[in-house]
């Protein structure tokens, strides 16, 4: 995830294209310094390179000048940028799907052909149902949910019971490995990821039991919450996220929308309660097995 290491590998390997996320949608939620990466590539490239950036986790957060700059050398660094607009860009609406692609005009003809051939067209009904807003509204909206997510992540990390069992990962926390530059982000989004410190607990069966305990507490305390893998909606979601790589362990992921302080505390308490509930259940299983 180090920008310098990535640039060296791309140049040394003679690659034509690089796919990169500013913030990875994984249990570690590692971040990449995109401005530094593009600067290194532009100064060292000896052949054209296409950099494709997936900004879904941090929508509309990269500086616009990154897409206008030309290489300092005679070689061209082509930047393409896309987001799944069925996440944050849907502004909380859950009934339409879309995507966003930002590209140089010279590629328009071929990209329109590809879009048509794969059926990636936003038809009138879906277009009419998609929310209308400007950048200021979007930034205000995501900053608010990021503040709630940081509050929840901090409360869970500071809770003695939760921290005993869980490693909390959020790009806005000082404990995040890339905090030296993530602290400068426009926002950090609403997704918090976790990993149980005991590796054997990062399994689908255990995580589903843990999530059920979280939901039970939330229901008893009138906290609107559902089980689901996506994010960007107007309700809190918790899931046992499966990594794309089959060799990776599943992990708990919490999506936090805009919440009041009392709701943030209740959500943190739900995780503490679930840790205790699962620990007690594990102890009971052990006693029954011994008998």
PDB file of C-alpha atoms in Angstrom:
ATOM      1  CA  UNK A   1       0.000   0.000   0.000  1.00  0.00           C
ATOM      2  CA  UNK A   2       3.017   2.294   0.068  1.00  0.00           C
ATOM      3  CA  UNK A   3       2.861   4.701  -2.889  1.00  0.00           C
ATOM      4  CA  UNK A   4       6.622   4.562  -3.501  1.00  0.00           C
ATOM      5  CA  UNK A   5       6.668   0.738  -3.518  1.00  0.00           C
ATOM      6  CA  UNK A   6       3.697   0.565  -5.898  1.00  0.00           C
ATOM      7  CA  UNK A   7       5.271   3.051  -8.316  1.00  0.00           C
ATOM      8  CA  UNK A   8       8.568   1.135  -8.313  1.00  0.00           C
ATOM      9  CA  UNK A   9       6.804  -2.158  -9.009  1.00  0.00           C
ATOM     10  CA  UNK A  10       4.807  -0.666 -11.891  1.00  0.00           C
ATOM     11  CA  UNK A  11       7.866   0.950 -13.502  1.00  0.00           C
ATOM     12  CA  UNK A  12      10.111  -2.076 -12.953  1.00  0.00           C
ATOM     13  CA  UNK A  13       7.468  -4.525 -14.212  1.00  0.00           C
ATOM     14  CA  UNK A  14       6.692  -2.526 -17.343  1.00  0.00           C
ATOM     15  CA  UNK A  15       2.944  -2.715 -16.700  1.00  0.00           C
ATOM     16  CA  UNK A  16       0.418  -0.981 -18.931  1.00  0.00           C
ATOM     17  CA  UNK A  17      -2.290  -0.487 -16.301  1.00  0.00           C
ATOM     18  CA  UNK A  18      -2.683  -0.114 -12.547  1.00  0.00           C
ATOM     19  CA  UNK A  19      -5.934  -0.611 -10.613  1.00  0.00           C
ATOM     20  CA  UNK A  20      -5.908   1.131  -7.244  1.00  0.00           C
ATOM     21  CA  UNK A  21      -8.275   2.070  -4.382  1.00  0.00           C
ATOM     22  CA  UNK A  22      -7.686   5.168  -2.206  1.00  0.00           C
ATOM     23  CA  UNK A  23      -9.231   3.125   0.638  1.00  0.00           C
ATOM     24  CA  UNK A  24      -9.415  -0.669   0.492  1.00  0.00           C
ATOM     25  CA  UNK A  25     -12.728  -2.378   1.252  1.00  0.00           C
ATOM     26  CA  UNK A  26     -11.022  -5.065   3.362  1.00  0.00           C
ATOM     27  CA  UNK A  27     -10.640  -5.932   7.027  1.00  0.00           C
ATOM     28  CA  UNK A  28      -7.410  -3.882   7.212  1.00  0.00           C
ATOM     29  CA  UNK A  29      -8.935  -0.887   5.359  1.00  0.00           C
ATOM     30  CA  UNK A  30      -5.505   0.203   4.182  1.00  0.00           C
ATOM     31  CA  UNK A  31      -5.186   3.508   2.339  1.00  0.00           C
ATOM     32  CA  UNK A  32      -3.025   4.593  -0.581  1.00  0.00           C
ATOM     33  CA  UNK A  33      -1.684   8.122  -1.044  1.00  0.00           C
ATOM     34  CA  UNK A  34      -3.039   8.638  -4.576  1.00  0.00           C
ATOM     35  CA  UNK A  35      -1.569  12.155  -5.198  1.00  0.00           C
ATOM     36  CA  UNK A  36       1.902  10.909  -4.231  1.00  0.00           C
ATOM     37  CA  UNK A  37       1.502   7.758  -6.345  1.00  0.00           C
ATOM     38  CA  UNK A  38       0.453   9.667  -9.468  1.00  0.00           C
ATOM     39  CA  UNK A  39       3.265  12.171  -8.962  1.00  0.00           C
ATOM     40  CA  UNK A  40       5.849   9.378  -8.767  1.00  0.00           C
ATOM     41  CA  UNK A  41       4.479   7.664 -11.868  1.00  0.00           C
ATOM     42  CA  UNK A  42       4.396  10.903 -13.844  1.00  0.00           C
ATOM     43  CA  UNK A  43       8.018  11.664 -13.018  1.00  0.00           C
ATOM     44  CA  UNK A  44       9.417   8.168 -13.601  1.00  0.00           C
ATOM     45  CA  UNK A  45       7.343   6.572 -16.384  1.00  0.00           C
ATOM     46  CA  UNK A  46       9.103   5.701 -19.622  1.00  0.00           C
ATOM     47  CA  UNK A  47       5.960   4.381 -21.341  1.00  0.00           C
ATOM     48  CA  UNK A  48       2.223   5.189 -21.264  1.00  0.00           C
ATOM     49  CA  UNK A  49       0.436   3.857 -18.168  1.00  0.00           C
ATOM     50  CA  UNK A  50      -3.301   3.832 -17.436  1.00  0.00           C
ATOM     51  CA  UNK A  51      -4.209   4.287 -13.752  1.00  0.00           C
ATOM     52  CA  UNK A  52      -7.759   3.201 -12.906  1.00  0.00           C
ATOM     53  CA  UNK A  53      -8.978   4.472  -9.536  1.00  0.00           C
ATOM     54  CA  UNK A  54     -11.973   3.044  -7.659  1.00  0.00           C
ATOM     55  CA  UNK A  55     -13.231   5.865  -5.431  1.00  0.00           C
ATOM     56  CA  UNK A  56     -16.361   4.123  -4.136  1.00  0.00           C
ATOM     57  CA  UNK A  57     -15.203   4.091  -0.495  1.00  0.00           C
ATOM     58  CA  UNK A  58     -14.287   7.821  -0.564  1.00  0.00           C
ATOM     59  CA  UNK A  59     -16.631   9.458  -3.085  1.00  0.00           C
ATOM     60  CA  UNK A  60     -15.672  12.755  -4.725  1.00  0.00           C
ATOM     61  CA  UNK A  61     -12.777  13.125  -2.294  1.00  0.00           C
ATOM     62  CA  UNK A  62      -9.724  13.263  -4.589  1.00  0.00           C
ATOM     63  CA  UNK A  63      -8.354  16.678  -5.661  1.00  0.00           C
ATOM     64  CA  UNK A  64      -9.647  17.632  -9.144  1.00  0.00           C
ATOM     65  CA  UNK A  65      -6.173  18.646 -10.332  1.00  0.00           C
ATOM     66  CA  UNK A  66      -5.129  14.972 -10.301  1.00  0.00           C
ATOM     67  CA  UNK A  67      -7.239  14.429 -13.401  1.00  0.00           C
ATOM     68  CA  UNK A  68      -6.047  17.535 -15.268  1.00  0.00           C
ATOM     69  CA  UNK A  69      -2.282  17.192 -14.905  1.00  0.00           C
ATOM     70  CA  UNK A  70      -0.112  15.922 -17.725  1.00  0.00           C
ATOM     71  CA  UNK A  71       3.085  13.955 -17.295  1.00  0.00           C
ATOM     72  CA  UNK A  72       6.312  15.874 -16.702  1.00  0.00           C
ATOM     73  CA  UNK A  73       7.948  13.521 -19.212  1.00  0.00           C
ATOM     74  CA  UNK A  74       6.925  12.813 -22.798  1.00  0.00           C
ATOM     75  CA  UNK A  75       5.014   9.763 -21.589  1.00  0.00           C
ATOM     76  CA  UNK A  76       1.343  10.022 -20.696  1.00  0.00           C
ATOM     77  CA  UNK A  77      -0.283   8.827 -17.473  1.00  0.00           C
ATOM     78  CA  UNK A  78      -3.948   8.280 -18.324  1.00  0.00           C
ATOM     79  CA  UNK A  79      -6.214   8.484 -15.277  1.00  0.00           C
ATOM     80  CA  UNK A  80      -9.659   6.882 -15.243  1.00  0.00           C
ATOM     81  CA  UNK A  81     -11.832   7.165 -12.175  1.00  0.00           C
ATOM     82  CA  UNK A  82     -15.021   5.329 -11.259  1.00  0.00           C
ATOM     83  CA  UNK A  83     -17.444   4.898  -8.385  1.00  0.00           C
ATOM     84  CA  UNK A  84     -20.344   2.618  -7.716  1.00  0.00           C
ATOM     85  CA  UNK A  85     -23.110   5.177  -7.383  1.00  0.00           C
ATOM     86  CA  UNK A  86     -25.286   2.544  -5.708  1.00  0.00           C
ATOM     87  CA  UNK A  87     -23.255   3.270  -2.552  1.00  0.00           C
ATOM     88  CA  UNK A  88     -22.665   6.761  -1.129  1.00  0.00           C
ATOM     89  CA  UNK A  89     -23.611   8.612  -4.315  1.00  0.00           C
ATOM     90  CA  UNK A  90     -27.193   7.365  -4.076  1.00  0.00           C
ATOM     91  CA  UNK A  91     -27.553   9.737  -1.106  1.00  0.00           C
ATOM     92  CA  UNK A  92     -29.347   7.163   1.040  1.00  0.00           C
ATOM     93  CA  UNK A  93     -31.857   6.051  -1.609  1.00  0.00           C
ATOM     94  CA  UNK A  94     -32.126   2.247  -1.853  1.00  0.00           C
ATOM     95  CA  UNK A  95     -34.207   1.686  -4.990  1.00  0.00           C
ATOM     96  CA  UNK A  96     -31.902   2.451  -7.932  1.00  0.00           C
ATOM     97  CA  UNK A  97     -28.438   1.392  -9.088  1.00  0.00           C
ATOM     98  CA  UNK A  98     -25.920   3.437 -11.036  1.00  0.00           C
ATOM     99  CA  UNK A  99     -22.244   4.017 -11.649  1.00  0.00           C
ATOM    100  CA  UNK A 100     -19.969   6.945 -12.424  1.00  0.00           C
ATOM    101  CA  UNK A 101     -16.955   6.953 -14.750  1.00  0.00           C
ATOM    102  CA  UNK A 102     -14.636   9.933 -15.248  1.00  0.00           C
ATOM    103  CA  UNK A 103     -12.374   9.729 -18.302  1.00  0.00           C
ATOM    104  CA  UNK A 104     -10.530  11.740 -20.922  1.00  0.00           C
ATOM    105  CA  UNK A 105     -12.737  12.834 -23.860  1.00  0.00           C
ATOM    106  CA  UNK A 106     -10.487  11.054 -26.354  1.00  0.00           C
ATOM    107  CA  UNK A 107     -11.744   7.697 -25.011  1.00  0.00           C
ATOM    108  CA  UNK A 108     -15.411   8.599 -25.217  1.00  0.00           C
ATOM    109  CA  UNK A 109     -16.310   6.687 -28.393  1.00  0.00           C
ATOM    110  CA  UNK A 110     -14.826   3.373 -27.268  1.00  0.00           C
ATOM    111  CA  UNK A 111     -16.201   3.659 -23.718  1.00  0.00           C
ATOM    112  CA  UNK A 112     -19.697   4.415 -25.005  1.00  0.00           C
ATOM    113  CA  UNK A 113     -19.465   1.289 -27.149  1.00  0.00           C
ATOM    114  CA  UNK A 114     -18.395  -0.830 -24.165  1.00  0.00           C
ATOM    115  CA  UNK A 115     -21.180   0.611 -22.021  1.00  0.00           C
ATOM    116  CA  UNK A 116     -23.758  -0.176 -24.675  1.00  0.00           C
ATOM    117  CA  UNK A 117     -22.432  -3.690 -25.294  1.00  0.00           C
ATOM    118  CA  UNK A 118     -22.547  -4.701 -21.624  1.00  0.00           C
ATOM    119  CA  UNK A 119     -25.923  -3.050 -20.994  1.00  0.00           C
ATOM    120  CA  UNK A 120     -24.586  -0.569 -18.428  1.00  0.00           C
ATOM    121  CA  UNK A 121     -27.213   2.038 -19.258  1.00  0.00           C
ATOM    122  CA  UNK A 122     -29.208   4.125 -16.800  1.00  0.00           C
ATOM    123  CA  UNK A 123     -32.721   3.943 -18.199  1.00  0.00           C
ATOM    124  CA  UNK A 124     -35.190   6.867 -17.792  1.00  0.00           C
ATOM    125  CA  UNK A 125     -37.105   5.306 -14.886  1.00  0.00           C
ATOM    126  CA  UNK A 126     -33.952   4.792 -12.841  1.00  0.00           C
ATOM    127  CA  UNK A 127     -32.562   8.179 -13.839  1.00  0.00           C
ATOM    128  CA  UNK A 128     -35.729   9.932 -12.631  1.00  0.00           C
ATOM    129  CA  UNK A 129     -35.518   8.082  -9.320  1.00  0.00           C
ATOM    130  CA  UNK A 130     -31.884   8.989  -8.687  1.00  0.00           C
ATOM    131  CA  UNK A 131     -31.453  11.842  -6.160  1.00  0.00           C
ATOM    132  CA  UNK A 132     -30.402  15.334  -7.280  1.00  0.00           C
ATOM    133  CA  UNK A 133     -27.812  17.178  -5.203  1.00  0.00           C
ATOM    134  CA  UNK A 134     -24.670  19.270  -5.573  1.00  0.00           C
ATOM    135  CA  UNK A 135     -21.139  18.637  -4.299  1.00  0.00           C
ATOM    136  CA  UNK A 136     -21.618  20.741  -1.179  1.00  0.00           C
ATOM    137  CA  UNK A 137     -24.643  18.662  -0.150  1.00  0.00           C
ATOM    138  CA  UNK A 138     -22.780  15.420  -0.792  1.00  0.00           C
ATOM    139  CA  UNK A 139     -19.711  16.479   1.203  1.00  0.00           C
ATOM    140  CA  UNK A 140     -21.877  17.704   4.096  1.00  0.00           C
ATOM    141  CA  UNK A 141     -23.820  14.426   4.075  1.00  0.00           C
ATOM    142  CA  UNK A 142     -20.762  12.150   4.104  1.00  0.00           C
ATOM    143  CA  UNK A 143     -18.877  14.283   6.612  1.00  0.00           C
ATOM    144  CA  UNK A 144     -21.798  13.914   9.011  1.00  0.00           C
ATOM    145  CA  UNK A 145     -21.837  10.114   8.710  1.00  0.00           C
ATOM    146  CA  UNK A 146     -18.022  10.050   8.976  1.00  0.00           C
ATOM    147  CA  UNK A 147     -18.230  11.956  12.244  1.00  0.00           C
ATOM    148  CA  UNK A 148     -20.734   9.393  13.524  1.00  0.00           C
ATOM    149  CA  UNK A 149     -18.549   6.503  12.349  1.00  0.00           C
ATOM    150  CA  UNK A 150     -15.470   7.971  14.031  1.00  0.00           C
ATOM    151  CA  UNK A 151     -17.458   8.417  17.242  1.00  0.00           C
ATOM    152  CA  UNK A 152     -18.664   4.801  17.174  1.00  0.00           C
ATOM    153  CA  UNK A 153     -15.221   3.429  16.254  1.00  0.00           C
ATOM    154  CA  UNK A 154     -13.608   5.415  19.086  1.00  0.00           C
ATOM    155  CA  UNK A 155     -16.179   4.241  21.647  1.00  0.00           C
ATOM    156  CA  UNK A 156     -15.753   0.585  20.647  1.00  0.00           C
ATOM    157  CA  UNK A 157     -11.954   0.879  20.640  1.00  0.00           C
ATOM    158  CA  UNK A 158     -11.988   2.495  24.104  1.00  0.00           C
ATOM    159  CA  UNK A 159     -14.419  -0.038  25.593  1.00  0.00           C
ATOM    160  CA  UNK A 160     -12.460  -2.492  27.755  1.00  0.00           C
ATOM    161  CA  UNK A 161     -14.664  -5.474  26.877  1.00  0.00           C
ATOM    162  CA  UNK A 162     -14.756  -4.853  23.129  1.00  0.00           C
ATOM    163  CA  UNK A 163     -11.046  -4.010  22.850  1.00  0.00           C
ATOM    164  CA  UNK A 164     -10.187  -7.248  24.657  1.00  0.00           C
ATOM    165  CA  UNK A 165     -11.753  -9.243  21.816  1.00  0.00           C
ATOM    166  CA  UNK A 166     -11.786  -6.953  18.769  1.00  0.00           C
ATOM    167  CA  UNK A 167      -9.298  -5.007  16.696  1.00  0.00           C
ATOM    168  CA  UNK A 168     -11.124  -1.907  15.423  1.00  0.00           C
ATOM    169  CA  UNK A 169     -10.118  -0.502  12.022  1.00  0.00           C
ATOM    170  CA  UNK A 170     -11.249   2.896  10.766  1.00  0.00           C
ATOM    171  CA  UNK A 171      -9.202   5.293   8.630  1.00  0.00           C
ATOM    172  CA  UNK A 172     -10.067   8.228  10.901  1.00  0.00           C
ATOM    173  CA  UNK A 173      -8.639   6.610  14.051  1.00  0.00           C
ATOM    174  CA  UNK A 174      -5.099   7.560  15.156  1.00  0.00           C
ATOM    175  CA  UNK A 175      -4.433   3.815  15.510  1.00  0.00           C
ATOM    176  CA  UNK A 176      -4.911   3.293  11.739  1.00  0.00           C
ATOM    177  CA  UNK A 177      -1.567   2.347  10.114  1.00  0.00           C
ATOM    178  CA  UNK A 178      -1.935   5.047   7.436  1.00  0.00           C
ATOM    179  CA  UNK A 179      -3.174   7.807   9.726  1.00  0.00           C
ATOM    180  CA  UNK A 180      -0.189  10.025   8.820  1.00  0.00           C
ATOM    181  CA  UNK A 181      -2.013  10.932   5.599  1.00  0.00           C
ATOM    182  CA  UNK A 182      -5.584   9.662   6.112  1.00  0.00           C
ATOM    183  CA  UNK A 183      -6.043  12.400   8.707  1.00  0.00           C
ATOM    184  CA  UNK A 184      -5.922  14.832   5.775  1.00  0.00           C
ATOM    185  CA  UNK A 185      -8.795  13.106   3.942  1.00  0.00           C
ATOM    186  CA  UNK A 186     -11.961  15.098   3.249  1.00  0.00           C
ATOM    187  CA  UNK A 187     -13.797  12.351   5.176  1.00  0.00           C
ATOM    188  CA  UNK A 188     -13.409   8.655   5.958  1.00  0.00           C
ATOM    189  CA  UNK A 189     -16.832   7.217   5.122  1.00  0.00           C
ATOM    190  CA  UNK A 190     -19.171   5.157   7.255  1.00  0.00           C
ATOM    191  CA  UNK A 191     -17.553   1.687   7.145  1.00  0.00           C
ATOM    192  CA  UNK A 192     -15.807   0.287  10.224  1.00  0.00           C
ATOM    193  CA  UNK A 193     -14.160  -3.124   9.999  1.00  0.00           C
ATOM    194  CA  UNK A 194     -13.194  -5.486  12.787  1.00  0.00           C
ATOM    195  CA  UNK A 195     -11.150  -8.619  13.341  1.00  0.00           C
ATOM    196  CA  UNK A 196     -11.369 -10.841  16.389  1.00  0.00           C
ATOM    197  CA  UNK A 197      -8.021 -11.133  18.111  1.00  0.00           C
ATOM    198  CA  UNK A 198      -8.509 -14.894  18.306  1.00  0.00           C
ATOM    199  CA  UNK A 199      -8.190 -15.944  14.680  1.00  0.00           C
ATOM    200  CA  UNK A 200     -10.453 -18.995  15.065  1.00  0.00           C
ATOM    201  CA  UNK A 201     -13.358 -16.651  15.780  1.00  0.00           C
ATOM    202  CA  UNK A 202     -13.103 -15.026  12.364  1.00  0.00           C
ATOM    203  CA  UNK A 203     -15.332 -17.684  10.855  1.00  0.00           C
ATOM    204  CA  UNK A 204     -18.780 -17.402   9.282  1.00  0.00           C
ATOM    205  CA  UNK A 205     -20.555 -19.399  12.024  1.00  0.00           C
ATOM    206  CA  UNK A 206     -19.043 -17.421  14.889  1.00  0.00           C
ATOM    207  CA  UNK A 207     -19.515 -14.059  13.156  1.00  0.00           C
ATOM    208  CA  UNK A 208     -23.161 -14.759  12.350  1.00  0.00           C
ATOM    209  CA  UNK A 209     -23.770 -15.586  16.007  1.00  0.00           C
ATOM    210  CA  UNK A 210     -21.985 -12.403  17.036  1.00  0.00           C
ATOM    211  CA  UNK A 211     -24.066 -10.322  14.623  1.00  0.00           C
ATOM    212  CA  UNK A 212     -27.298 -11.854  15.928  1.00  0.00           C
ATOM    213  CA  UNK A 213     -26.264 -10.781  19.445  1.00  0.00           C
ATOM    214  CA  UNK A 214     -25.571  -7.240  18.196  1.00  0.00           C
ATOM    215  CA  UNK A 215     -28.967  -7.070  16.461  1.00  0.00           C
ATOM    216  CA  UNK A 216     -30.753  -8.427  19.539  1.00  0.00           C
ATOM    217  CA  UNK A 217     -29.284  -5.666  21.707  1.00  0.00           C
ATOM    218  CA  UNK A 218     -30.094  -3.018  19.087  1.00  0.00           C
ATOM    219  CA  UNK A 219     -33.694  -4.225  18.863  1.00  0.00           C
ATOM    220  CA  UNK A 220     -34.095  -4.181  22.660  1.00  0.00           C
ATOM    221  CA  UNK A 221     -32.800  -0.594  22.762  1.00  0.00           C
ATOM    222  CA  UNK A 222     -34.815   0.763  19.810  1.00  0.00           C
ATOM    223  CA  UNK A 223     -31.757   1.285  17.612  1.00  0.00           C
ATOM    224  CA  UNK A 224     -32.650   0.985  13.910  1.00  0.00           C
ATOM    225  CA  UNK A 225     -30.266  -1.584  12.496  1.00  0.00           C
ATOM    226  CA  UNK A 226     -30.275  -4.349   9.894  1.00  0.00           C
ATOM    227  CA  UNK A 227     -28.067  -7.165   8.658  1.00  0.00           C
ATOM    228  CA  UNK A 228     -26.680  -6.443   5.208  1.00  0.00           C
ATOM    229  CA  UNK A 229     -23.419  -6.247   3.303  1.00  0.00           C
ATOM    230  CA  UNK A 230     -23.749  -2.911   1.490  1.00  0.00           C
ATOM    231  CA  UNK A 231     -23.278   0.700   2.592  1.00  0.00           C
ATOM    232  CA  UNK A 232     -24.428   4.226   1.805  1.00  0.00           C
ATOM    233  CA  UNK A 233     -27.979   3.787   3.076  1.00  0.00           C
ATOM    234  CA  UNK A 234     -29.946   5.637   5.759  1.00  0.00           C
ATOM    235  CA  UNK A 235     -29.874   2.768   8.262  1.00  0.00           C
ATOM    236  CA  UNK A 236     -27.056   1.134  10.210  1.00  0.00           C
ATOM    237  CA  UNK A 237     -25.933  -2.167   8.674  1.00  0.00           C
ATOM    238  CA  UNK A 238     -23.781  -4.940  10.063  1.00  0.00           C
ATOM    239  CA  UNK A 239     -22.481  -7.955   8.175  1.00  0.00           C
ATOM    240  CA  UNK A 240     -19.951 -10.741   8.071  1.00  0.00           C
ATOM    241  CA  UNK A 241     -18.181  -9.429   5.005  1.00  0.00           C
ATOM    242  CA  UNK A 242     -16.504 -11.977   2.777  1.00  0.00           C
ATOM    243  CA  UNK A 243     -13.277 -10.916   1.134  1.00  0.00           C
ATOM    244  CA  UNK A 244     -13.056 -11.287  -2.640  1.00  0.00           C
ATOM    245  CA  UNK A 245     -10.001 -13.499  -2.202  1.00  0.00           C
ATOM    246  CA  UNK A 246     -11.273 -16.890  -1.056  1.00  0.00           C
ATOM    247  CA  UNK A 247      -8.142 -17.413   1.028  1.00  0.00           C
ATOM    248  CA  UNK A 248      -9.036 -14.458   3.267  1.00  0.00           C
ATOM    249  CA  UNK A 249     -11.060 -14.770   6.468  1.00  0.00           C
ATOM    250  CA  UNK A 250     -14.520 -13.144   6.699  1.00  0.00           C
ATOM    251  CA  UNK A 251     -14.750 -10.160   9.020  1.00  0.00           C
ATOM    252  CA  UNK A 252     -17.410  -8.069  10.770  1.00  0.00           C
ATOM    253  CA  UNK A 253     -18.134  -4.797   9.004  1.00  0.00           C
ATOM    254  CA  UNK A 254     -20.313  -2.065  10.426  1.00  0.00           C
ATOM    255  CA  UNK A 255     -21.776   0.684   8.267  1.00  0.00           C
ATOM    256  CA  UNK A 256     -22.697   3.771  10.263  1.00  0.00           C
ATOM    257  CA  UNK A 257     -25.038   6.403   8.849  1.00  0.00           C
ATOM    258  CA  UNK A 258     -25.676   9.796  10.474  1.00  0.00           C
ATOM    259  CA  UNK A 259     -26.434   9.187  14.168  1.00  0.00           C
ATOM    260  CA  UNK A 260     -27.098  11.169  17.316  1.00  0.00           C
ATOM    261  CA  UNK A 261     -24.620  10.815  20.190  1.00  0.00           C
ATOM    262  CA  UNK A 262     -26.985   8.564  22.178  1.00  0.00           C
ATOM    263  CA  UNK A 263     -27.331   6.277  19.150  1.00  0.00           C
ATOM    264  CA  UNK A 264     -23.542   6.113  18.772  1.00  0.00           C
ATOM    265  CA  UNK A 265     -23.231   5.037  22.386  1.00  0.00           C
ATOM    266  CA  UNK A 266     -25.996   2.445  22.029  1.00  0.00           C
ATOM    267  CA  UNK A 267     -24.280   1.019  18.957  1.00  0.00           C
ATOM    268  CA  UNK A 268     -20.959   0.751  20.790  1.00  0.00           C
ATOM    269  CA  UNK A 269     -22.749  -0.885  23.735  1.00  0.00           C
ATOM    270  CA  UNK A 270     -24.298  -3.413  21.338  1.00  0.00           C
ATOM    271  CA  UNK A 271     -20.828  -4.589  20.331  1.00  0.00           C
ATOM    272  CA  UNK A 272     -19.698  -4.821  23.952  1.00  0.00           C
ATOM    273  CA  UNK A 273     -22.846  -6.791  24.812  1.00  0.00           C
ATOM    274  CA  UNK A 274     -22.287  -9.159  21.875  1.00  0.00           C
ATOM    275  CA  UNK A 275     -18.696  -9.824  22.939  1.00  0.00           C
ATOM    276  CA  UNK A 276     -19.896 -10.827  26.402  1.00  0.00           C
ATOM    277  CA  UNK A 277     -22.760 -12.909  24.993  1.00  0.00           C
ATOM    278  CA  UNK A 278     -20.470 -14.851  22.669  1.00  0.00           C
ATOM    279  CA  UNK A 279     -17.887 -15.371  25.395  1.00  0.00           C
ATOM    280  CA  UNK A 280     -20.574 -16.762  27.703  1.00  0.00           C
ATOM    281  CA  UNK A 281     -21.933 -18.997  24.940  1.00  0.00           C
ATOM    282  CA  UNK A 282     -18.440 -20.306  24.262  1.00  0.00           C
ATOM    283  CA  UNK A 283     -17.956 -21.115  27.965  1.00  0.00           C
ATOM    284  CA  UNK A 284     -21.292 -22.927  28.106  1.00  0.00           C
ATOM    285  CA  UNK A 285     -20.342 -25.024  25.079  1.00  0.00           C
ATOM    286  CA  UNK A 286     -17.103 -25.995  26.794  1.00  0.00           C
ATOM    287  CA  UNK A 287     -18.869 -27.060  30.014  1.00  0.00           C
ATOM    288  CA  UNK A 288     -21.456 -29.101  28.085  1.00  0.00           C
ATOM    289  CA  UNK A 289     -18.704 -30.777  26.087  1.00  0.00           C
ATOM    290  CA  UNK A 290     -16.826 -31.755  29.255  1.00  0.00           C
ATOM    291  CA  UNK A 291     -19.950 -33.296  30.726  1.00  0.00           C
TER     292      UNK A 291
END
